[in-house]
């Protein structure tokens, strides 16, 4: 799989969503807790959610995730990977480093789920421990692989978690539901340059150790 950030407007069969989630739930989880909820957002609810998120971003509202995402401070070795990923994406789009408007416009598309036919908000019970986020991550990846097996593209959207209070209010969610991420799903637009981006992965020798 690879992250898809522009989609064709071909509809995804609704029954596929349930099928993919059933397959994703085969992922392991500690004590079989199966943490996390998947909320498909459609119609006026989607317009309300995306509109509120876009407005918050344009207004410069500070991000305040429900959970810690990045290390603070960011170690330089990780910062270099972050910068390289941004350069790959914005380079493919022809958005120069000093073209702030173009970069902001692209980032804003996160909050519209990249205009994908299917928009999903992923939440977790705020009482869950850190290990449950790992379990939910495995389920998320299972969902994305199930999508790829059907010829669909997908993109996990961490930016959606930047404004959890706004998401909860827009969708009428309980305060005990922590917002984890968004998920865009659909048929990838094969002509979009951003869909051809492939970020580098660490060599196996960098993260595999054999201890005897």
PDB file of N, CA and C in Angstrom, residues 63-147:
ATOM      1  N   UNK A  63      -3.161  23.315  17.556  1.00  0.00           N
ATOM      2  CA  UNK A  63      -3.517  21.901  17.615  1.00  0.00           C
ATOM      3  C   UNK A  63      -3.420  21.411  19.056  1.00  0.00           C
ATOM      4  N   UNK A  64      -4.337  20.506  19.410  1.00  0.00           N
ATOM      5  CA  UNK A  64      -4.309  19.932  20.750  1.00  0.00           C
ATOM      6  C   UNK A  64      -4.869  18.517  20.669  1.00  0.00           C
ATOM      7  N   UNK A  65      -3.982  17.578  20.349  1.00  0.00           N
ATOM      8  CA  UNK A  65      -4.412  16.202  20.194  1.00  0.00           C
ATOM      9  C   UNK A  65      -4.810  15.590  21.536  1.00  0.00           C
ATOM     10  N   UNK A  66      -5.628  14.543  21.461  1.00  0.00           N
ATOM     11  CA  UNK A  66      -6.004  13.809  22.664  1.00  0.00           C
ATOM     12  C   UNK A  66      -4.868  12.933  23.181  1.00  0.00           C
ATOM     13  N   UNK A  67      -3.886  12.688  22.353  1.00  0.00           N
ATOM     14  CA  UNK A  67      -2.775  11.812  22.746  1.00  0.00           C
ATOM     15  C   UNK A  67      -1.484  12.357  22.165  1.00  0.00           C
ATOM     16  N   UNK A  68      -0.378  11.972  22.748  1.00  0.00           N
ATOM     17  CA  UNK A  68       0.928  12.438  22.278  1.00  0.00           C
ATOM     18  C   UNK A  68       1.309  11.697  21.006  1.00  0.00           C
ATOM     19  N   UNK A  69       1.587  12.446  19.949  1.00  0.00           N
ATOM     20  CA  UNK A  69       1.900  11.816  18.660  1.00  0.00           C
ATOM     21  C   UNK A  69       3.405  11.817  18.393  1.00  0.00           C
ATOM     22  N   UNK A  70       3.989  12.998  18.316  1.00  0.00           N
ATOM     23  CA  UNK A  70       5.415  13.101  18.005  1.00  0.00           C
ATOM     24  C   UNK A  70       6.236  13.319  19.271  1.00  0.00           C
ATOM     25  N   UNK A  71       7.509  12.893  19.255  1.00  0.00           N
ATOM     26  CA  UNK A  71       8.375  13.175  20.403  1.00  0.00           C
ATOM     27  C   UNK A  71       8.693  14.665  20.482  1.00  0.00           C
ATOM     28  N   UNK A  72       8.798  15.167  21.709  1.00  0.00           N
ATOM     29  CA  UNK A  72       9.133  16.578  21.934  1.00  0.00           C
ATOM     30  C   UNK A  72      10.303  16.647  22.898  1.00  0.00           C
ATOM     31  N   UNK A  73      11.456  17.178  22.435  1.00  0.00           N
ATOM     32  CA  UNK A  73      11.698  17.683  21.084  1.00  0.00           C
ATOM     33  C   UNK A  73      11.926  16.539  20.097  1.00  0.00           C
ATOM     34  N   UNK A  74      11.805  16.840  18.818  1.00  0.00           N
ATOM     35  CA  UNK A  74      12.008  15.857  17.761  1.00  0.00           C
ATOM     36  C   UNK A  74      13.500  15.621  17.561  1.00  0.00           C
ATOM     37  N   UNK A  75      14.006  14.391  17.782  1.00  0.00           N
ATOM     38  CA  UNK A  75      15.418  14.119  17.522  1.00  0.00           C
ATOM     39  C   UNK A  75      15.761  14.400  16.062  1.00  0.00           C
ATOM     40  N   UNK A  76      16.961  14.844  15.817  1.00  0.00           N
ATOM     41  CA  UNK A  76      17.337  15.262  14.471  1.00  0.00           C
ATOM     42  C   UNK A  76      17.211  14.144  13.452  1.00  0.00           C
ATOM     43  N   UNK A  77      17.528  12.898  13.843  1.00  0.00           N
ATOM     44  CA  UNK A  77      17.431  11.795  12.894  1.00  0.00           C
ATOM     45  C   UNK A  77      15.986  11.608  12.431  1.00  0.00           C
ATOM     46  N   UNK A  78      15.038  11.848  13.332  1.00  0.00           N
ATOM     47  CA  UNK A  78      13.627  11.751  12.956  1.00  0.00           C
ATOM     48  C   UNK A  78      13.166  12.987  12.197  1.00  0.00           C
ATOM     49  N   UNK A  79      13.694  14.123  12.570  1.00  0.00           N
ATOM     50  CA  UNK A  79      13.354  15.369  11.871  1.00  0.00           C
ATOM     51  C   UNK A  79      13.758  15.280  10.401  1.00  0.00           C
ATOM     52  N   UNK A  80      14.901  14.647  10.133  1.00  0.00           N
ATOM     53  CA  UNK A  80      15.341  14.513   8.739  1.00  0.00           C
ATOM     54  C   UNK A  80      14.369  13.662   7.933  1.00  0.00           C
ATOM     55  N   UNK A  81      13.825  12.605   8.547  1.00  0.00           N
ATOM     56  CA  UNK A  81      12.839  11.782   7.847  1.00  0.00           C
ATOM     57  C   UNK A  81      11.570  12.580   7.584  1.00  0.00           C
ATOM     58  N   UNK A  82      11.163  13.363   8.564  1.00  0.00           N
ATOM     59  CA  UNK A  82       9.967  14.192   8.424  1.00  0.00           C
ATOM     60  C   UNK A  82      10.128  15.182   7.276  1.00  0.00           C
ATOM     61  N   UNK A  83      11.266  15.835   7.226  1.00  0.00           N
ATOM     62  CA  UNK A  83      11.529  16.819   6.174  1.00  0.00           C
ATOM     63  C   UNK A  83      11.588  16.144   4.807  1.00  0.00           C
ATOM     64  N   UNK A  84      12.213  14.969   4.744  1.00  0.00           N
ATOM     65  CA  UNK A  84      12.322  14.259   3.470  1.00  0.00           C
ATOM     66  C   UNK A  84      10.943  13.864   2.939  1.00  0.00           C
ATOM     67  N   UNK A  85      10.063  13.454   3.830  1.00  0.00           N
ATOM     68  CA  UNK A  85       8.713  13.081   3.407  1.00  0.00           C
ATOM     69  C   UNK A  85       7.969  14.302   2.863  1.00  0.00           C
ATOM     70  N   UNK A  86       8.115  15.435   3.550  1.00  0.00           N
ATOM     71  CA  UNK A  86       7.462  16.662   3.085  1.00  0.00           C
ATOM     72  C   UNK A  86       8.025  17.095   1.736  1.00  0.00           C
ATOM     73  N   UNK A  87       9.336  16.995   1.583  1.00  0.00           N
ATOM     74  CA  UNK A  87       9.958  17.380   0.322  1.00  0.00           C
ATOM     75  C   UNK A  87       9.464  16.504  -0.827  1.00  0.00           C
ATOM     76  N   UNK A  88       9.288  15.217  -0.559  1.00  0.00           N
ATOM     77  CA  UNK A  88       8.811  14.309  -1.601  1.00  0.00           C
ATOM     78  C   UNK A  88       7.403  14.681  -2.047  1.00  0.00           C
ATOM     79  N   UNK A  89       6.531  14.955  -1.090  1.00  0.00           N
ATOM     80  CA  UNK A  89       5.147  15.293  -1.433  1.00  0.00           C
ATOM     81  C   UNK A  89       5.052  16.643  -2.123  1.00  0.00           C
ATOM     82  N   UNK A  90       5.590  17.683  -1.500  1.00  0.00           N
ATOM     83  CA  UNK A  90       5.457  19.016  -2.074  1.00  0.00           C
ATOM     84  C   UNK A  90       6.262  19.172  -3.358  1.00  0.00           C
ATOM     85  N   UNK A  91       7.358  18.421  -3.448  1.00  0.00           N
ATOM     86  CA  UNK A  91       8.128  18.435  -4.688  1.00  0.00           C
ATOM     87  C   UNK A  91       7.321  17.875  -5.845  1.00  0.00           C
ATOM     88  N   UNK A  92       6.588  16.786  -5.584  1.00  0.00           N
ATOM     89  CA  UNK A  92       5.766  16.182  -6.632  1.00  0.00           C
ATOM     90  C   UNK A  92       4.668  17.130  -7.084  1.00  0.00           C
ATOM     91  N   UNK A  93       4.206  17.968  -6.153  1.00  0.00           N
ATOM     92  CA  UNK A  93       3.136  18.912  -6.466  1.00  0.00           C
ATOM     93  C   UNK A  93       3.660  20.230  -7.037  1.00  0.00           C
ATOM     94  N   UNK A  94       4.983  20.376  -7.068  1.00  0.00           N
ATOM     95  CA  UNK A  94       5.553  21.608  -7.578  1.00  0.00           C
ATOM     96  C   UNK A  94       5.391  22.782  -6.638  1.00  0.00           C
ATOM     97  N   UNK A  95       5.212  22.503  -5.341  1.00  0.00           N
ATOM     98  CA  UNK A  95       5.071  23.560  -4.344  1.00  0.00           C
ATOM     99  C   UNK A  95       6.429  23.841  -3.727  1.00  0.00           C
ATOM    100  N   UNK A  96       7.034  24.945  -4.114  1.00  0.00           N
ATOM    101  CA  UNK A  96       8.371  25.291  -3.625  1.00  0.00           C
ATOM    102  C   UNK A  96       8.357  25.507  -2.122  1.00  0.00           C
ATOM    103  N   UNK A  97       9.528  25.418  -1.538  1.00  0.00           N
ATOM    104  CA  UNK A  97       9.651  25.542  -0.085  1.00  0.00           C
ATOM    105  C   UNK A  97       9.118  26.879   0.424  1.00  0.00           C
ATOM    106  N   UNK A  98       9.293  27.927  -0.375  1.00  0.00           N
ATOM    107  CA  UNK A  98       8.843  29.258   0.056  1.00  0.00           C
ATOM    108  C   UNK A  98       7.423  29.585  -0.420  1.00  0.00           C
ATOM    109  N   UNK A  99       6.756  28.607  -1.051  1.00  0.00           N
ATOM    110  CA  UNK A  99       5.381  28.821  -1.511  1.00  0.00           C
ATOM    111  C   UNK A  99       4.426  28.406  -0.396  1.00  0.00           C
ATOM    112  N   UNK A 100       4.298  29.264   0.576  1.00  0.00           N
ATOM    113  CA  UNK A 100       3.504  28.962   1.762  1.00  0.00           C
ATOM    114  C   UNK A 100       2.045  28.712   1.423  1.00  0.00           C
ATOM    115  N   UNK A 101       1.515  29.498   0.498  1.00  0.00           N
ATOM    116  CA  UNK A 101       0.100  29.368   0.146  1.00  0.00           C
ATOM    117  C   UNK A 101      -0.207  27.995  -0.446  1.00  0.00           C
ATOM    118  N   UNK A 102       0.660  27.534  -1.341  1.00  0.00           N
ATOM    119  CA  UNK A 102       0.443  26.235  -1.982  1.00  0.00           C
ATOM    120  C   UNK A 102       0.545  25.105  -0.966  1.00  0.00           C
ATOM    121  N   UNK A 103       1.491  25.210  -0.067  1.00  0.00           N
ATOM    122  CA  UNK A 103       1.668  24.169   0.940  1.00  0.00           C
ATOM    123  C   UNK A 103       0.503  24.149   1.930  1.00  0.00           C
ATOM    124  N   UNK A 104       0.032  25.306   2.301  1.00  0.00           N
ATOM    125  CA  UNK A 104      -1.100  25.365   3.220  1.00  0.00           C
ATOM    126  C   UNK A 104      -2.366  24.824   2.552  1.00  0.00           C
ATOM    127  N   UNK A 105      -2.532  25.127   1.268  1.00  0.00           N
ATOM    128  CA  UNK A 105      -3.708  24.642   0.546  1.00  0.00           C
ATOM    129  C   UNK A 105      -3.707  23.117   0.479  1.00  0.00           C
ATOM    130  N   UNK A 106      -2.523  22.541   0.259  1.00  0.00           N
ATOM    131  CA  UNK A 106      -2.430  21.084   0.223  1.00  0.00           C
ATOM    132  C   UNK A 106      -2.692  20.488   1.602  1.00  0.00           C
ATOM    133  N   UNK A 107      -2.124  21.092   2.634  1.00  0.00           N
ATOM    134  CA  UNK A 107      -2.325  20.557   3.987  1.00  0.00           C
ATOM    135  C   UNK A 107      -3.797  20.665   4.389  1.00  0.00           C
ATOM    136  N   UNK A 108      -4.446  21.710   3.960  1.00  0.00           N
ATOM    137  CA  UNK A 108      -5.861  21.889   4.292  1.00  0.00           C
ATOM    138  C   UNK A 108      -6.711  20.747   3.755  1.00  0.00           C
ATOM    139  N   UNK A 109      -6.267  20.121   2.683  1.00  0.00           N
ATOM    140  CA  UNK A 109      -7.019  19.017   2.091  1.00  0.00           C
ATOM    141  C   UNK A 109      -7.131  17.826   3.045  1.00  0.00           C
ATOM    142  N   UNK A 110      -6.207  17.737   4.032  1.00  0.00           N
ATOM    143  CA  UNK A 110      -6.334  16.703   5.061  1.00  0.00           C
ATOM    144  C   UNK A 110      -7.705  16.770   5.721  1.00  0.00           C
ATOM    145  N   UNK A 111      -8.150  17.997   5.996  1.00  0.00           N
ATOM    146  CA  UNK A 111      -9.379  18.187   6.755  1.00  0.00           C
ATOM    147  C   UNK A 111     -10.634  17.938   5.919  1.00  0.00           C
ATOM    148  N   UNK A 112     -10.454  17.780   4.615  1.00  0.00           N
ATOM    149  CA  UNK A 112     -11.556  17.401   3.732  1.00  0.00           C
ATOM    150  C   UNK A 112     -11.450  15.933   3.328  1.00  0.00           C
ATOM    151  N   UNK A 113     -10.594  15.201   4.042  1.00  0.00           N
ATOM    152  CA  UNK A 113     -10.383  13.784   3.735  1.00  0.00           C
ATOM    153  C   UNK A 113      -9.941  13.599   2.282  1.00  0.00           C
ATOM    154  N   UNK A 114      -9.203  14.594   1.788  1.00  0.00           N
ATOM    155  CA  UNK A 114      -8.693  14.578   0.410  1.00  0.00           C
ATOM    156  C   UNK A 114      -9.815  14.353  -0.606  1.00  0.00           C
ATOM    157  N   UNK A 115     -11.030  14.752  -0.233  1.00  0.00           N
ATOM    158  CA  UNK A 115     -12.199  14.632  -1.125  1.00  0.00           C
ATOM    159  C   UNK A 115     -12.449  13.193  -1.559  1.00  0.00           C
ATOM    160  N   UNK A 116     -12.080  12.247  -0.710  1.00  0.00           N
ATOM    161  CA  UNK A 116     -12.276  10.826  -1.013  1.00  0.00           C
ATOM    162  C   UNK A 116     -13.757  10.472  -0.945  1.00  0.00           C
ATOM    163  N   UNK A 117     -14.186   9.473  -1.690  1.00  0.00           N
ATOM    164  CA  UNK A 117     -15.585   9.045  -1.610  1.00  0.00           C
ATOM    165  C   UNK A 117     -15.987   8.556  -0.218  1.00  0.00           C
ATOM    166  N   UNK A 118     -15.032   7.969   0.507  1.00  0.00           N
ATOM    167  CA  UNK A 118     -15.321   7.437   1.842  1.00  0.00           C
ATOM    168  C   UNK A 118     -14.463   8.165   2.872  1.00  0.00           C
ATOM    169  N   UNK A 119     -15.120   8.725   3.890  1.00  0.00           N
ATOM    170  CA  UNK A 119     -14.423   9.403   4.982  1.00  0.00           C
ATOM    171  C   UNK A 119     -14.768   8.703   6.288  1.00  0.00           C
ATOM    172  N   UNK A 120     -13.740   8.368   7.048  1.00  0.00           N
ATOM    173  CA  UNK A 120     -13.928   7.641   8.301  1.00  0.00           C
ATOM    174  C   UNK A 120     -13.178   8.372   9.410  1.00  0.00           C
ATOM    175  N   UNK A 121     -13.826   8.496  10.558  1.00  0.00           N
ATOM    176  CA  UNK A 121     -13.169   9.025  11.748  1.00  0.00           C
ATOM    177  C   UNK A 121     -12.944   7.861  12.697  1.00  0.00           C
ATOM    178  N   UNK A 122     -11.704   7.735  13.175  1.00  0.00           N
ATOM    179  CA  UNK A 122     -11.345   6.632  14.065  1.00  0.00           C
ATOM    180  C   UNK A 122     -11.182   7.167  15.478  1.00  0.00           C
ATOM    181  N   UNK A 123     -11.871   6.547  16.421  1.00  0.00           N
ATOM    182  CA  UNK A 123     -11.803   6.971  17.815  1.00  0.00           C
ATOM    183  C   UNK A 123     -11.456   5.791  18.713  1.00  0.00           C
ATOM    184  N   UNK A 124     -11.128   6.089  19.960  1.00  0.00           N
ATOM    185  CA  UNK A 124     -10.844   5.042  20.941  1.00  0.00           C
ATOM    186  C   UNK A 124     -11.334   5.524  22.299  1.00  0.00           C
ATOM    187  N   UNK A 125     -11.774   4.611  23.119  1.00  0.00           N
ATOM    188  CA  UNK A 125     -12.181   4.937  24.479  1.00  0.00           C
ATOM    189  C   UNK A 125     -10.991   5.577  25.192  1.00  0.00           C
ATOM    190  N   UNK A 126     -11.191   6.775  25.710  1.00  0.00           N
ATOM    191  CA  UNK A 126     -10.088   7.525  26.312  1.00  0.00           C
ATOM    192  C   UNK A 126      -9.488   6.832  27.522  1.00  0.00           C
ATOM    193  N   UNK A 127     -10.168   5.843  28.064  1.00  0.00           N
ATOM    194  CA  UNK A 127      -9.643   5.119  29.215  1.00  0.00           C
ATOM    195  C   UNK A 127      -8.639   4.049  28.828  1.00  0.00           C
ATOM    196  N   UNK A 128      -8.542   3.752  27.548  1.00  0.00           N
ATOM    197  CA  UNK A 128      -7.641   2.696  27.090  1.00  0.00           C
ATOM    198  C   UNK A 128      -6.186   3.084  27.324  1.00  0.00           C
ATOM    199  N   UNK A 129      -5.351   2.071  27.568  1.00  0.00           N
ATOM    200  CA  UNK A 129      -3.935   2.303  27.778  1.00  0.00           C
ATOM    201  C   UNK A 129      -3.175   2.425  26.469  1.00  0.00           C
ATOM    202  N   UNK A 130      -1.885   2.721  26.574  1.00  0.00           N
ATOM    203  CA  UNK A 130      -1.061   2.936  25.382  1.00  0.00           C
ATOM    204  C   UNK A 130      -1.024   1.714  24.486  1.00  0.00           C
ATOM    205  N   UNK A 131      -1.014   0.524  25.074  1.00  0.00           N
ATOM    206  CA  UNK A 131      -0.961  -0.692  24.267  1.00  0.00           C
ATOM    207  C   UNK A 131      -2.157  -0.851  23.361  1.00  0.00           C
ATOM    208  N   UNK A 132      -3.299  -0.295  23.777  1.00  0.00           N
ATOM    209  CA  UNK A 132      -4.497  -0.407  22.947  1.00  0.00           C
ATOM    210  C   UNK A 132      -4.370   0.414  21.667  1.00  0.00           C
ATOM    211  N   UNK A 133      -3.578   1.482  21.712  1.00  0.00           N
ATOM    212  CA  UNK A 133      -3.317   2.243  20.483  1.00  0.00           C
ATOM    213  C   UNK A 133      -2.524   1.381  19.493  1.00  0.00           C
ATOM    214  N   UNK A 134      -1.602   0.569  20.021  1.00  0.00           N
ATOM    215  CA  UNK A 134      -0.866  -0.355  19.159  1.00  0.00           C
ATOM    216  C   UNK A 134      -1.832  -1.342  18.514  1.00  0.00           C
ATOM    217  N   UNK A 135      -2.748  -1.888  19.325  1.00  0.00           N
ATOM    218  CA  UNK A 135      -3.712  -2.847  18.794  1.00  0.00           C
ATOM    219  C   UNK A 135      -4.602  -2.202  17.729  1.00  0.00           C
ATOM    220  N   UNK A 136      -5.045  -0.984  17.986  1.00  0.00           N
ATOM    221  CA  UNK A 136      -5.869  -0.275  17.013  1.00  0.00           C
ATOM    222  C   UNK A 136      -5.075  -0.001  15.744  1.00  0.00           C
ATOM    223  N   UNK A 137      -3.789   0.296  15.887  1.00  0.00           N
ATOM    224  CA  UNK A 137      -2.946   0.519  14.719  1.00  0.00           C
ATOM    225  C   UNK A 137      -2.866  -0.709  13.827  1.00  0.00           C
ATOM    226  N   UNK A 138      -2.793  -1.887  14.441  1.00  0.00           N
ATOM    227  CA  UNK A 138      -2.765  -3.114  13.640  1.00  0.00           C
ATOM    228  C   UNK A 138      -4.085  -3.304  12.908  1.00  0.00           C
ATOM    229  N   UNK A 139      -5.182  -2.967  13.578  1.00  0.00           N
ATOM    230  CA  UNK A 139      -6.493  -3.057  12.938  1.00  0.00           C
ATOM    231  C   UNK A 139      -6.596  -2.061  11.785  1.00  0.00           C
ATOM    232  N   UNK A 140      -6.115  -0.855  12.008  1.00  0.00           N
ATOM    233  CA  UNK A 140      -6.116   0.159  10.954  1.00  0.00           C
ATOM    234  C   UNK A 140      -5.357  -0.316   9.723  1.00  0.00           C
ATOM    235  N   UNK A 141      -4.180  -0.906   9.963  1.00  0.00           N
ATOM    236  CA  UNK A 141      -3.383  -1.367   8.828  1.00  0.00           C
ATOM    237  C   UNK A 141      -4.079  -2.531   8.129  1.00  0.00           C
ATOM    238  N   UNK A 142      -4.745  -3.394   8.907  1.00  0.00           N
ATOM    239  CA  UNK A 142      -5.505  -4.467   8.285  1.00  0.00           C
ATOM    240  C   UNK A 142      -6.599  -3.921   7.382  1.00  0.00           C
ATOM    241  N   UNK A 143      -7.244  -2.838   7.818  1.00  0.00           N
ATOM    242  CA  UNK A 143      -8.280  -2.204   7.009  1.00  0.00           C
ATOM    243  C   UNK A 143      -7.682  -1.653   5.718  1.00  0.00           C
ATOM    244  N   UNK A 144      -6.520  -1.034   5.824  1.00  0.00           N
ATOM    245  CA  UNK A 144      -5.898  -0.444   4.640  1.00  0.00           C
ATOM    246  C   UNK A 144      -5.431  -1.522   3.662  1.00  0.00           C
ATOM    247  N   UNK A 145      -4.952  -2.645   4.189  1.00  0.00           N
ATOM    248  CA  UNK A 145      -4.559  -3.748   3.316  1.00  0.00           C
ATOM    249  C   UNK A 145      -5.786  -4.383   2.665  1.00  0.00           C
ATOM    250  N   UNK A 146      -6.885  -4.463   3.411  1.00  0.00           N
ATOM    251  CA  UNK A 146      -8.115  -4.994   2.838  1.00  0.00           C
ATOM    252  C   UNK A 146      -8.610  -4.089   1.706  1.00  0.00           C
ATOM    253  N   UNK A 147      -8.432  -2.787   1.891  1.00  0.00           N
ATOM    254  CA  UNK A 147      -8.797  -1.846   0.826  1.00  0.00           C
ATOM    255  C   UNK A 147      -7.910  -2.053  -0.398  1.00  0.00           C
TER     256      UNK A 147
END
